[in-house]
Short mmCIF file of C-alpha atoms and ligand atoms in Angstrom, two decimals:
data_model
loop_
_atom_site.label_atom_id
_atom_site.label_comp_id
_atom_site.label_asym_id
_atom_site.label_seq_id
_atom_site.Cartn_x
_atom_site.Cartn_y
_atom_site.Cartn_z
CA UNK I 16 5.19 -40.45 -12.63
CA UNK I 17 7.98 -38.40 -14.03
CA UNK I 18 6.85 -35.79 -14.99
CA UNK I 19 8.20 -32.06 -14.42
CA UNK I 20 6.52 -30.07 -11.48
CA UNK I 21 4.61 -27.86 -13.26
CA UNK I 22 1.93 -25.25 -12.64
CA UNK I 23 -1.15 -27.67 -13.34
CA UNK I 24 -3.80 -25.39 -11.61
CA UNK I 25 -4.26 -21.15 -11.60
CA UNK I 26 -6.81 -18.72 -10.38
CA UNK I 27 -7.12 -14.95 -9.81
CA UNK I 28 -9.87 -12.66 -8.45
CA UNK I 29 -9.27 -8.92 -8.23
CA UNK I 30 -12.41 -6.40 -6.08
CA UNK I 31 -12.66 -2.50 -5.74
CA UNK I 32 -14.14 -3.59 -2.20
CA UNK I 33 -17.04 -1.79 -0.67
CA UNK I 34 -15.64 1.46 0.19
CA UNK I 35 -13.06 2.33 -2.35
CA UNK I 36 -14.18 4.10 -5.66
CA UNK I 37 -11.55 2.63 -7.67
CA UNK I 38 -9.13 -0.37 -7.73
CA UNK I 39 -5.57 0.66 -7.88
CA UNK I 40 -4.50 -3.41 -7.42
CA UNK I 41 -2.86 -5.00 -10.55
CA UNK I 42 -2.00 -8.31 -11.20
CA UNK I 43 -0.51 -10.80 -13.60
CA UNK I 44 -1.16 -14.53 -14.01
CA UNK I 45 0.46 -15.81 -16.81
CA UNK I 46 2.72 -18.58 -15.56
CA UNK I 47 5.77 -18.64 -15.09
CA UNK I 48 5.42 -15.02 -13.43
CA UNK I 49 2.62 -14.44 -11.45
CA UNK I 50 2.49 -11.01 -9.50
CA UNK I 51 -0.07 -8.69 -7.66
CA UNK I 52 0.91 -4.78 -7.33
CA UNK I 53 -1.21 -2.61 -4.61
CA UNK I 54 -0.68 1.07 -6.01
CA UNK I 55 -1.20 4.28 -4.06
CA UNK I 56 -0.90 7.94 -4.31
CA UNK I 57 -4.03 10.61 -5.21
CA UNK I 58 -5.83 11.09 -8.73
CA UNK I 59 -5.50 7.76 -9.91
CA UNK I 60 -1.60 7.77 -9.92
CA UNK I 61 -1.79 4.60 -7.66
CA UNK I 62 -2.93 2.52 -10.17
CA UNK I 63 -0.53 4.03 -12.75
CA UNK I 64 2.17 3.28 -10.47
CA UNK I 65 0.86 -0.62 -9.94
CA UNK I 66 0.19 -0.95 -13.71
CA UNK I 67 3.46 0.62 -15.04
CA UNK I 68 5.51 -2.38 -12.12
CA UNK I 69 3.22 -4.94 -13.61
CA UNK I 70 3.47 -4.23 -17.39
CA UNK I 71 7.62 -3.74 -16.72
CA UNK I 72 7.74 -7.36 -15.77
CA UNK I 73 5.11 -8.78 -18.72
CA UNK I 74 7.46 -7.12 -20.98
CA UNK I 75 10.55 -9.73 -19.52
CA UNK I 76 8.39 -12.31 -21.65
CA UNK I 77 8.46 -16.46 -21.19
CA UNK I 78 12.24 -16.57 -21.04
CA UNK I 79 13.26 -15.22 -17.61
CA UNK I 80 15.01 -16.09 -14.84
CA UNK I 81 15.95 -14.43 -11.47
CA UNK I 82 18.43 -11.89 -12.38
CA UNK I 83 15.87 -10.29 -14.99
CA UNK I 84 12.86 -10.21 -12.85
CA UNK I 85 15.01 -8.62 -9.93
CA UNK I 86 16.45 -5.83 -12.57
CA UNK I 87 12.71 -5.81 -14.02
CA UNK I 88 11.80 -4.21 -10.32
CA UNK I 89 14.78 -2.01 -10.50
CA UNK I 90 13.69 -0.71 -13.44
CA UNK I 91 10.24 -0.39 -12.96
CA UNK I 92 11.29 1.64 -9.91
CA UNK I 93 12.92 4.12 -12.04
CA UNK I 94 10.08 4.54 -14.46
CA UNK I 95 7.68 5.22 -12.13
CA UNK I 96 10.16 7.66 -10.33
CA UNK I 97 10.50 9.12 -14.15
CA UNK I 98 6.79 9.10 -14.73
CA UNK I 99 6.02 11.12 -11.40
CA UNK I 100 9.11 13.59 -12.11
CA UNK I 101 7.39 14.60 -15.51
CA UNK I 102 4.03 14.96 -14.29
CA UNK I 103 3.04 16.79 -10.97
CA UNK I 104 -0.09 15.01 -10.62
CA UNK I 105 2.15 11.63 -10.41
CA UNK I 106 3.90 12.88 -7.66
CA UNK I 107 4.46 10.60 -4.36
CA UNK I 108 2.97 7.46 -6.37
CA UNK I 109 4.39 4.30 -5.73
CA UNK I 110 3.42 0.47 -5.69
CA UNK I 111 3.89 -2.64 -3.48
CA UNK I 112 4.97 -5.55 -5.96
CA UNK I 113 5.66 -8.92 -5.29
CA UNK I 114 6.13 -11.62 -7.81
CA UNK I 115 7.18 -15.02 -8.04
CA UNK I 116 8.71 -16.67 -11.13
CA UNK I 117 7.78 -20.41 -10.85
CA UNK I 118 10.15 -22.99 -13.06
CA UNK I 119 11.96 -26.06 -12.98
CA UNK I 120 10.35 -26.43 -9.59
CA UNK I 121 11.33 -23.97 -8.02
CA UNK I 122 10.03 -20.22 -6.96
CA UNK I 123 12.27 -17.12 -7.00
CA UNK I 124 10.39 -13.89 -5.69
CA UNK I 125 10.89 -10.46 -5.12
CA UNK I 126 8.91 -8.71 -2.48
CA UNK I 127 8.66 -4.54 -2.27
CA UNK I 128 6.25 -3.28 0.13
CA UNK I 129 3.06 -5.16 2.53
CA UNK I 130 1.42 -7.45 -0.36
CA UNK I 131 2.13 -10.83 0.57
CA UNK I 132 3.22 -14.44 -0.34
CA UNK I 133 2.65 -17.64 0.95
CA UNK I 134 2.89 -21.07 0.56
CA UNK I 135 0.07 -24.16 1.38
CA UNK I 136 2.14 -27.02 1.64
CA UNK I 137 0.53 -29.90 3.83
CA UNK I 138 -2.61 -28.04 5.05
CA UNK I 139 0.20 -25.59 6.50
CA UNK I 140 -0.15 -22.20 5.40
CA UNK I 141 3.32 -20.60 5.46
CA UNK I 142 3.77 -16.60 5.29
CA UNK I 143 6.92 -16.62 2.88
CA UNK I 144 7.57 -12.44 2.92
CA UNK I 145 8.08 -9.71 5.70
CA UNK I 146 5.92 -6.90 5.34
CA UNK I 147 8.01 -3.84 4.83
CA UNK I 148 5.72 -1.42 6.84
CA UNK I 149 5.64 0.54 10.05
CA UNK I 150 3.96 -2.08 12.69
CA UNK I 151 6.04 -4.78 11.21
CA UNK I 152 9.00 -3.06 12.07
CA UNK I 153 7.68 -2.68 15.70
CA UNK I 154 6.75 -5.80 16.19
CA UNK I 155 10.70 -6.42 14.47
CA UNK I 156 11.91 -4.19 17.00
CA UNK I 157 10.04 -5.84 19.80
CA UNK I 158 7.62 -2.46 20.41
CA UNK I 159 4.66 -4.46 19.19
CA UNK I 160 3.39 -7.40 19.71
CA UNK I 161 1.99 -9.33 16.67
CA UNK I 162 -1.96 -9.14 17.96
CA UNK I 163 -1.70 -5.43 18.56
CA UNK I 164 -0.04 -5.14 14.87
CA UNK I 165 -3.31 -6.94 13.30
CA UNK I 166 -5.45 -4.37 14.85
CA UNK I 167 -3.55 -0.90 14.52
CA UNK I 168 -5.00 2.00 13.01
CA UNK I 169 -1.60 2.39 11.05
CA UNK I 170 -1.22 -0.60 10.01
CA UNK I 171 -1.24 -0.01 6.19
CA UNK I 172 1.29 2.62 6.80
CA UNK I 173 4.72 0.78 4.88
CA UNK I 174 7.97 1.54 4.36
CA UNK I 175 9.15 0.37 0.83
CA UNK I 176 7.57 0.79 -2.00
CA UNK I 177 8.79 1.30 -5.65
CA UNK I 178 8.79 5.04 -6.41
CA UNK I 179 9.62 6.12 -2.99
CA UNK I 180 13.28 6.05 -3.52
CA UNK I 181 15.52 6.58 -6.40
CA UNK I 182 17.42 2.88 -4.93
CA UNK I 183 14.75 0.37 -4.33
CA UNK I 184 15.75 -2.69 -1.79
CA UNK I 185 14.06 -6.07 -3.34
CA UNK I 186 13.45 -9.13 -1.02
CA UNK I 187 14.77 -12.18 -2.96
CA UNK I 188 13.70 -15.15 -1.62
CA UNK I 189 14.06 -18.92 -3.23
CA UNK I 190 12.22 -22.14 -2.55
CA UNK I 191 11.88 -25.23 -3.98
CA UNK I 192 8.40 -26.65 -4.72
CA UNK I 193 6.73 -29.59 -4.25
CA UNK I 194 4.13 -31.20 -5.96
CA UNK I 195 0.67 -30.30 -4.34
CA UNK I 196 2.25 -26.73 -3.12
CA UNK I 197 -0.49 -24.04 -3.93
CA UNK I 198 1.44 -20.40 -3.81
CA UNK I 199 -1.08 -17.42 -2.97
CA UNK I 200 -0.10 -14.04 -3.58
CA UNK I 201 -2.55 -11.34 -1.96
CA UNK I 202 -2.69 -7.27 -1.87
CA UNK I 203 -3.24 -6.63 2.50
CA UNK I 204 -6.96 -6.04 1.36
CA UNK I 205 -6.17 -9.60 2.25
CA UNK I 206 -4.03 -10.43 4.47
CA UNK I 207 -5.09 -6.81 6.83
CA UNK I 208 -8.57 -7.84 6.93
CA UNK I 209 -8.72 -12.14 7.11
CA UNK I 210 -6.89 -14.17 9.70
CA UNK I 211 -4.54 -16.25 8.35
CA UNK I 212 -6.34 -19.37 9.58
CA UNK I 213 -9.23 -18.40 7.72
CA UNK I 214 -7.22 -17.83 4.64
CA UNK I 215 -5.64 -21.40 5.27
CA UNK I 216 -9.30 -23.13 5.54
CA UNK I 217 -10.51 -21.40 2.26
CA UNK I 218 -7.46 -22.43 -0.25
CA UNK I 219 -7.00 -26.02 1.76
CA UNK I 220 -11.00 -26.48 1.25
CA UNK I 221 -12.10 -25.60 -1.82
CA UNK I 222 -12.27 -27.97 -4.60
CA UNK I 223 -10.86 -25.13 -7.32
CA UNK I 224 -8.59 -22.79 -7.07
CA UNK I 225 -11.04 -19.98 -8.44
CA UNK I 226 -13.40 -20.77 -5.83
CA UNK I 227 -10.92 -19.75 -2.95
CA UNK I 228 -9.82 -16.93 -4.89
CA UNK I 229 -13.69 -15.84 -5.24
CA UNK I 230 -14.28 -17.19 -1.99
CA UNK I 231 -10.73 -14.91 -0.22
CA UNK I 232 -12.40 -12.02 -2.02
CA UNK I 233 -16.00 -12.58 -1.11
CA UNK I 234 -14.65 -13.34 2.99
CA UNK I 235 -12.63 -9.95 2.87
CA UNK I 236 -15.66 -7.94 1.54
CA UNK I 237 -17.73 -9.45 4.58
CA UNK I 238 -15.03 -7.67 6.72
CA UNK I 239 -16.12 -4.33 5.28
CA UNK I 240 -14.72 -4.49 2.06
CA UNK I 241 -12.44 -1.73 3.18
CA UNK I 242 -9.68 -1.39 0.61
CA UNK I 243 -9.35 -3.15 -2.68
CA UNK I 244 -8.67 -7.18 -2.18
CA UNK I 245 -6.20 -8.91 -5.16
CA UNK I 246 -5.06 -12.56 -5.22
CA UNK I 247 -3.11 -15.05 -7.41
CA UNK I 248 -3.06 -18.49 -7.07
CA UNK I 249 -0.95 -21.41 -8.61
CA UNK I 250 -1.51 -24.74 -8.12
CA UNK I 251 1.97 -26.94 -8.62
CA UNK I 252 1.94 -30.90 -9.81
CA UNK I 253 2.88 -33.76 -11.85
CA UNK I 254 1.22 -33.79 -15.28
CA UNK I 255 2.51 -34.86 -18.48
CA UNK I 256 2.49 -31.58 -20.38
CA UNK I 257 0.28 -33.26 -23.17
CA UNK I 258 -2.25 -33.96 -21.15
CA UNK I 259 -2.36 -30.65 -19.58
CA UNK I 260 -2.61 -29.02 -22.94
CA UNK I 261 -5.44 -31.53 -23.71
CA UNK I 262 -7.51 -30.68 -20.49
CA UNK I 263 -6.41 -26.80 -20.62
CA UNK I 264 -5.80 -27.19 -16.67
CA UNK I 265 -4.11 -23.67 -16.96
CA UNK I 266 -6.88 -20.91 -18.18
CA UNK I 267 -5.39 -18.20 -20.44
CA UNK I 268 -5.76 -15.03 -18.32
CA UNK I 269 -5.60 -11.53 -19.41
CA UNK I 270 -2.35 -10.61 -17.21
CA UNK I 271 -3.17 -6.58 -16.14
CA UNK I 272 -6.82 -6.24 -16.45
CA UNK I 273 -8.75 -6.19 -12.81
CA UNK I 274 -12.06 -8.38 -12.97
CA UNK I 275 -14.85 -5.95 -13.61
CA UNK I 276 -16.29 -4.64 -10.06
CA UNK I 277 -19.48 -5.63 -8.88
CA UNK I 278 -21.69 -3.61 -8.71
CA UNK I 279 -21.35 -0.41 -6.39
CA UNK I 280 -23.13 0.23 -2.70
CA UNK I 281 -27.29 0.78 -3.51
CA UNK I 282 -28.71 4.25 -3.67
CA UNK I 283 -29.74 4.05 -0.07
CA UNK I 284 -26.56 3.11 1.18
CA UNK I 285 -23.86 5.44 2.48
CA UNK I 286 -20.49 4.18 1.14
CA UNK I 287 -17.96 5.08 4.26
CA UNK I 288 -15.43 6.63 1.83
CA UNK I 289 -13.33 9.60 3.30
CA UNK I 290 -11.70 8.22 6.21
CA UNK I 291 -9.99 5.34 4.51
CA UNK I 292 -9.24 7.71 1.83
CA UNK I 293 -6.68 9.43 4.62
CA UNK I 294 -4.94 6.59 5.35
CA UNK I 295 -4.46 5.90 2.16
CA UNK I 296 -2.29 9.10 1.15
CA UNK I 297 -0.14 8.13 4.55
CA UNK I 298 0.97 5.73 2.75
CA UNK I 299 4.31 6.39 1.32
CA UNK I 300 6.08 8.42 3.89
CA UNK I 301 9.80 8.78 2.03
CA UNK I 302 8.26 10.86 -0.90
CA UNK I 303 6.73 14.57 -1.12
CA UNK I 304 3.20 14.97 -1.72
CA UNK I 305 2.34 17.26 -4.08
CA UNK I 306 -0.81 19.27 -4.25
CA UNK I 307 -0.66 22.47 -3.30
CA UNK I 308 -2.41 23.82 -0.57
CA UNK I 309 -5.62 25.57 -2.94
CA UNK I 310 -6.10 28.93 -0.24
CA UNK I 311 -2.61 29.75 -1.42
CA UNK I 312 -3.39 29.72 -5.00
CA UNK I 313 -6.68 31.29 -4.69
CA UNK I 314 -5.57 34.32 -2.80
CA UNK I 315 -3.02 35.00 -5.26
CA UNK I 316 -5.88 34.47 -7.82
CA UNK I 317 -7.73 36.79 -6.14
CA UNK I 318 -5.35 39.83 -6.61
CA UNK I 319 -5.16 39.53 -10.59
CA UNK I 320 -6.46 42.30 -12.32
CA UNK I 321 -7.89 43.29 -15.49
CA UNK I 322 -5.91 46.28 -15.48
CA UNK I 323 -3.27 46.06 -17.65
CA UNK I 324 -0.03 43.98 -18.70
CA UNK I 325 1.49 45.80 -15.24
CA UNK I 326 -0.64 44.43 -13.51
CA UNK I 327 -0.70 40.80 -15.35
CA UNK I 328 2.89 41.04 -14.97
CA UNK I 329 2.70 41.91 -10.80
CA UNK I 330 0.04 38.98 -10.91
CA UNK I 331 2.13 36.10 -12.72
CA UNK I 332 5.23 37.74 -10.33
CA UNK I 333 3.13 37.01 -7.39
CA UNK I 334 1.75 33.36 -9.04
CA UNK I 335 5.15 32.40 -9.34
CA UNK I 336 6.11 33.10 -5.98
CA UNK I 337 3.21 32.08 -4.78
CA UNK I 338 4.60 28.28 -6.58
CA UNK I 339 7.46 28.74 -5.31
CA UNK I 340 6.23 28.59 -1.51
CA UNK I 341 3.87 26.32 -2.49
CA UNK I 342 6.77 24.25 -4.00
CA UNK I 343 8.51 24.19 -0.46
CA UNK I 344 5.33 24.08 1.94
CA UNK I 345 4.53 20.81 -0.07
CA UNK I 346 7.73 19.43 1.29
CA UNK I 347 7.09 20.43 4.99
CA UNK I 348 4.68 18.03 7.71
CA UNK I 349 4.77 18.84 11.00
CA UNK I 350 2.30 17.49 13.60
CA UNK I 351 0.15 19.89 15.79
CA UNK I 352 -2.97 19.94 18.03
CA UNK I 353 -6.21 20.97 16.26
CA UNK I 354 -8.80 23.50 16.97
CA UNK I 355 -10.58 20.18 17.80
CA UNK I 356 -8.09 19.32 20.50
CA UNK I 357 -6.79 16.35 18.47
CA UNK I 358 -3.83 15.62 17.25
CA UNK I 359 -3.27 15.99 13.67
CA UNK I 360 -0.56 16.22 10.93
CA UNK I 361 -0.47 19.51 8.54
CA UNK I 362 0.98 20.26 5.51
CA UNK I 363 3.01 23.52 4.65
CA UNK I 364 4.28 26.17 6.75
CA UNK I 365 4.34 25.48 10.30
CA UNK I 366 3.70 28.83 11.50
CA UNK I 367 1.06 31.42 10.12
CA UNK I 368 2.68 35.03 9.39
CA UNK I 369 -0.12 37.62 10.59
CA UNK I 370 -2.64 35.19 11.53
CA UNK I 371 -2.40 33.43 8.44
CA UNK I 372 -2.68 30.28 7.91
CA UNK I 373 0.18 28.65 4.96
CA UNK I 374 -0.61 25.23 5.75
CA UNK I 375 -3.70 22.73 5.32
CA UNK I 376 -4.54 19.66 7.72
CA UNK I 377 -3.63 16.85 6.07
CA UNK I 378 -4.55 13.65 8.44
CA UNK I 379 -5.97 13.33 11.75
CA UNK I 380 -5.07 11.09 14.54
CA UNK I 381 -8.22 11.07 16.68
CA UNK I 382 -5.54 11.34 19.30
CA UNK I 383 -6.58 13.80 22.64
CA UNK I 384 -3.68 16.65 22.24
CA UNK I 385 -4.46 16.97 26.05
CA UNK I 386 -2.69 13.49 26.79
CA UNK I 387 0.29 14.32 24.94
CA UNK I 388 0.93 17.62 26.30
CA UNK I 389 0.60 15.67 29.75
CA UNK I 390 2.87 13.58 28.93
CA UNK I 391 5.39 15.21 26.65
CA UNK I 392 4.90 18.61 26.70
CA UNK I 393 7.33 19.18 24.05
CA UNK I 394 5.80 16.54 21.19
CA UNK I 395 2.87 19.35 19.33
CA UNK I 396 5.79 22.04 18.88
CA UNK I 397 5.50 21.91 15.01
CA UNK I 398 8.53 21.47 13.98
CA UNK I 399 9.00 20.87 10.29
CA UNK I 400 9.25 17.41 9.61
CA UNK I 401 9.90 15.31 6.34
CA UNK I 402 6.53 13.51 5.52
CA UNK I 403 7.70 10.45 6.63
CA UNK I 404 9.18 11.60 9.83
CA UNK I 405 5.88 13.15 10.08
CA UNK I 406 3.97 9.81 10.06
CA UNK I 407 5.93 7.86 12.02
CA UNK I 408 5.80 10.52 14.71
CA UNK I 409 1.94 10.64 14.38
CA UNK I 410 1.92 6.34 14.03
CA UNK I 411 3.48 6.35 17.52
CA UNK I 412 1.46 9.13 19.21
CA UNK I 413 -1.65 7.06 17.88
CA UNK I 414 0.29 3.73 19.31
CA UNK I 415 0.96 5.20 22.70
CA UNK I 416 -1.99 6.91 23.51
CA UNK I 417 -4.88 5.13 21.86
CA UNK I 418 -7.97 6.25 19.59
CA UNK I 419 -11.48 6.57 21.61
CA UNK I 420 -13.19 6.08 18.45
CA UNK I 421 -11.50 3.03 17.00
CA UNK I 422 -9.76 0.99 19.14
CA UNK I 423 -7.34 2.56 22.13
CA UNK I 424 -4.35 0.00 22.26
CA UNK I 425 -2.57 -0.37 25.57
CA UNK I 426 0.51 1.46 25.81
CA UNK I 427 3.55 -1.47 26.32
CA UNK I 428 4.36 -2.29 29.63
CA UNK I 429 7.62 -3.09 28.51
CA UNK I 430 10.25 -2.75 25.60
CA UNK I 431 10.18 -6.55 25.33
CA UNK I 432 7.19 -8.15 22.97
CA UNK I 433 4.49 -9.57 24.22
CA UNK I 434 4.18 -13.06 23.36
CA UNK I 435 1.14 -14.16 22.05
CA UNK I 436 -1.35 -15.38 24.66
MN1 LIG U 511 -4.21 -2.28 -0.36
#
């Protein structure tokens, strides 16, 4: 048959998950560009972040080609920058993105951030981007092996993401297509949660492509449903274009709406919210998170009085300063041992003038401060740190010394990776 290699075959499932209260995934699956956008950042700004990077690259249209969907990124990177500028309660979003234009046979993506692409070609199911996040540049570095990556507490800690920088690097990556080649693009509420062999048996198996993407989402709920699960799929193949119009192969999908959630945890059951909540805010460690520490404000709030304009003049004085600090404690992590004897990462001023405190805990590490100290007495000195620096510092502690309560990893014997058994 001659005809072009065309997408014949396209599917897309989108879930909130189990825990989550809201899904801050976007996608788009209107062929030739198909993307999926994992957004993060507090008060709903995630999925402002995800939805402003998927709407940038709707607006490029049918007639596109690589150049345009990589300045597309750029751009979207700056709005989202620009959005979060204008409006404190934006601040610190940002977005994974990864998209793939699919034409003349061929598949140019672009890649930001730990949602991922592959390719089924043969019953082989081929990882085609590098996650940019924190384990994957251990296991890069040979600190980590791949098997200890899958199951670290960090792991959705990543390093690029549009609206963390004011330059974004993009992956570009190219590959020609062949017909039967099913592309799958997936948020990590994915590819964190399902082995990849699992993933392969689903899309190789089912008859229609909307029954693995139901079936990917369904299989990653059944691992706990922890964070909100997004895929795409495309089906390439031989079919005379008037055909395919007869048959309507290709459904007409609205591009940025998520599929309404099902419906929520029963009354009787606890929904295990807060903890993945935490990990979630990690998330962008190159950025400034915003909200100011509330004591602050409320102690200042405290001293207004009714007194006079003096007084309401000493008051906004004292608000204003009181913003300012807040301004620069916002900027300032350090990591420091709890009252609990853990390990934890604050936010503000490291040290607490008169016995008070100008900072708030911001995320725990379940990590014994004893075993640090033991080991490097120096580590819990809280030093101000950038919030990324922050992280990463708190990333390895958790690394090297294990979690009792999730899953203690053994610290590496050596520098070298350990291959897979
Ligand atoms: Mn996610």
């Amino acid at each position: 048959m001659n005809a072009p290699l065309t997408v014949v075959e396209l599917a897309r499932a989108s879930h909130t998950g189990l825990v989550r209260g809201h899904n801050e995934d976007r996608f788009m699956a209107t062929p030739p560009l198909i993307a999926v956008a994992d957004g993060m950042g507090g008060a709903q700004a995630g999925e402002v972040a995800a939805a402003t990077a998927v709407e940038r690259l709707e607006a490029l249209g049918g007639e596109v080609d690589a150049g345009a969907l990589r300045g597309a990124v750029e751009d979207a990177n700056r709005r989202i920058r620009a959005m979060a500028e204008a409006n404190p309660a934006q601040a610190g979003m940002g977005t994974t993105l990864t998209a793939a234009l699919i034409r003349d046979g061929h598949a140019d993506l672009v890649h930001v951030g730990d949602s991922r692409a592959y390719l089924l070609r043969g019953g082989e199911l081929r990882r085609l981007t590098e996650d940019h996040s924190l384990v994957a540049e251990l296991v890069r570095r040979g600190e980590l092996a791949p098997d200890e990556a899958e199951r670290h507490p960090n792991r959705n800690v990543i390093t690029r993401a549009l609206g963390a920088e004011a330059t974004i690097e993009v992956d570009q990556i190219g590959l020609d297509l062949q017909d039967g080649d099913v592309l799958l693009l997936c948020t990590d509420g994915l590819s964190a949660y399902v082995p990849e062999d699992e993933v392969r048996d689903i899309v190789a198996t089912a008859p229609r492509l909307q029954q693995a993407a139901d079936a990917l989402v369904a299989r990653a709920n059944r691992a706990g449903g922890i964070d909100n699960t997004t895929v795409v799929l495309v089906r390439l193949g031989r079919v005379d274009p008037a055909a395919l119009a007869a048959t309507q192969a290709v459904p007409a999908v609205e591009a940025t709406q998520p599929l309404p959630a099902q419906p929520p945890a029963g009354p009787g059951e606890e929904r295990p919210r807060a903890a993945e909540r935490a990990i979630r805010t990690v998330r962008v460690p190159a950025s400034p998170r915003p909200a100011p520490p509330a004591r602050v404000l409320e102690r200042v709030d405290g001293r207004r009085s009714r007194r006079g304009p003096i007084a309401v003049g000493v008051a906004a004085a004292l608000l204003l300063l009181a913003g300012g600090v807040v301004w620069i404690g916002s900027r300032t992590y350090f990591v420091e041992a709890a009252p609990d004897g853990t390990v934890r990462v604050s936010h503000g001023f490291p040290w607490s003038p008169a016995g008070v405190d100008l900072f708030e805990p911001w995320q725990g590490t379940g990590v014994a401060a004893a075993d640090v100290r033991a080991a490097d007495p120096g580590v819990l000195d809280r030093s101000a740190r950038g919030q990324g620096e922050a992280v990463e510092l708190a990333a390895r502690l958790v690394w090297r010394f294990g979690v009792p309560d999730i899953e203690p990893l053994p610290a590496p014997a050596s520098t070298e990776a350990v291959p897979r058994a």
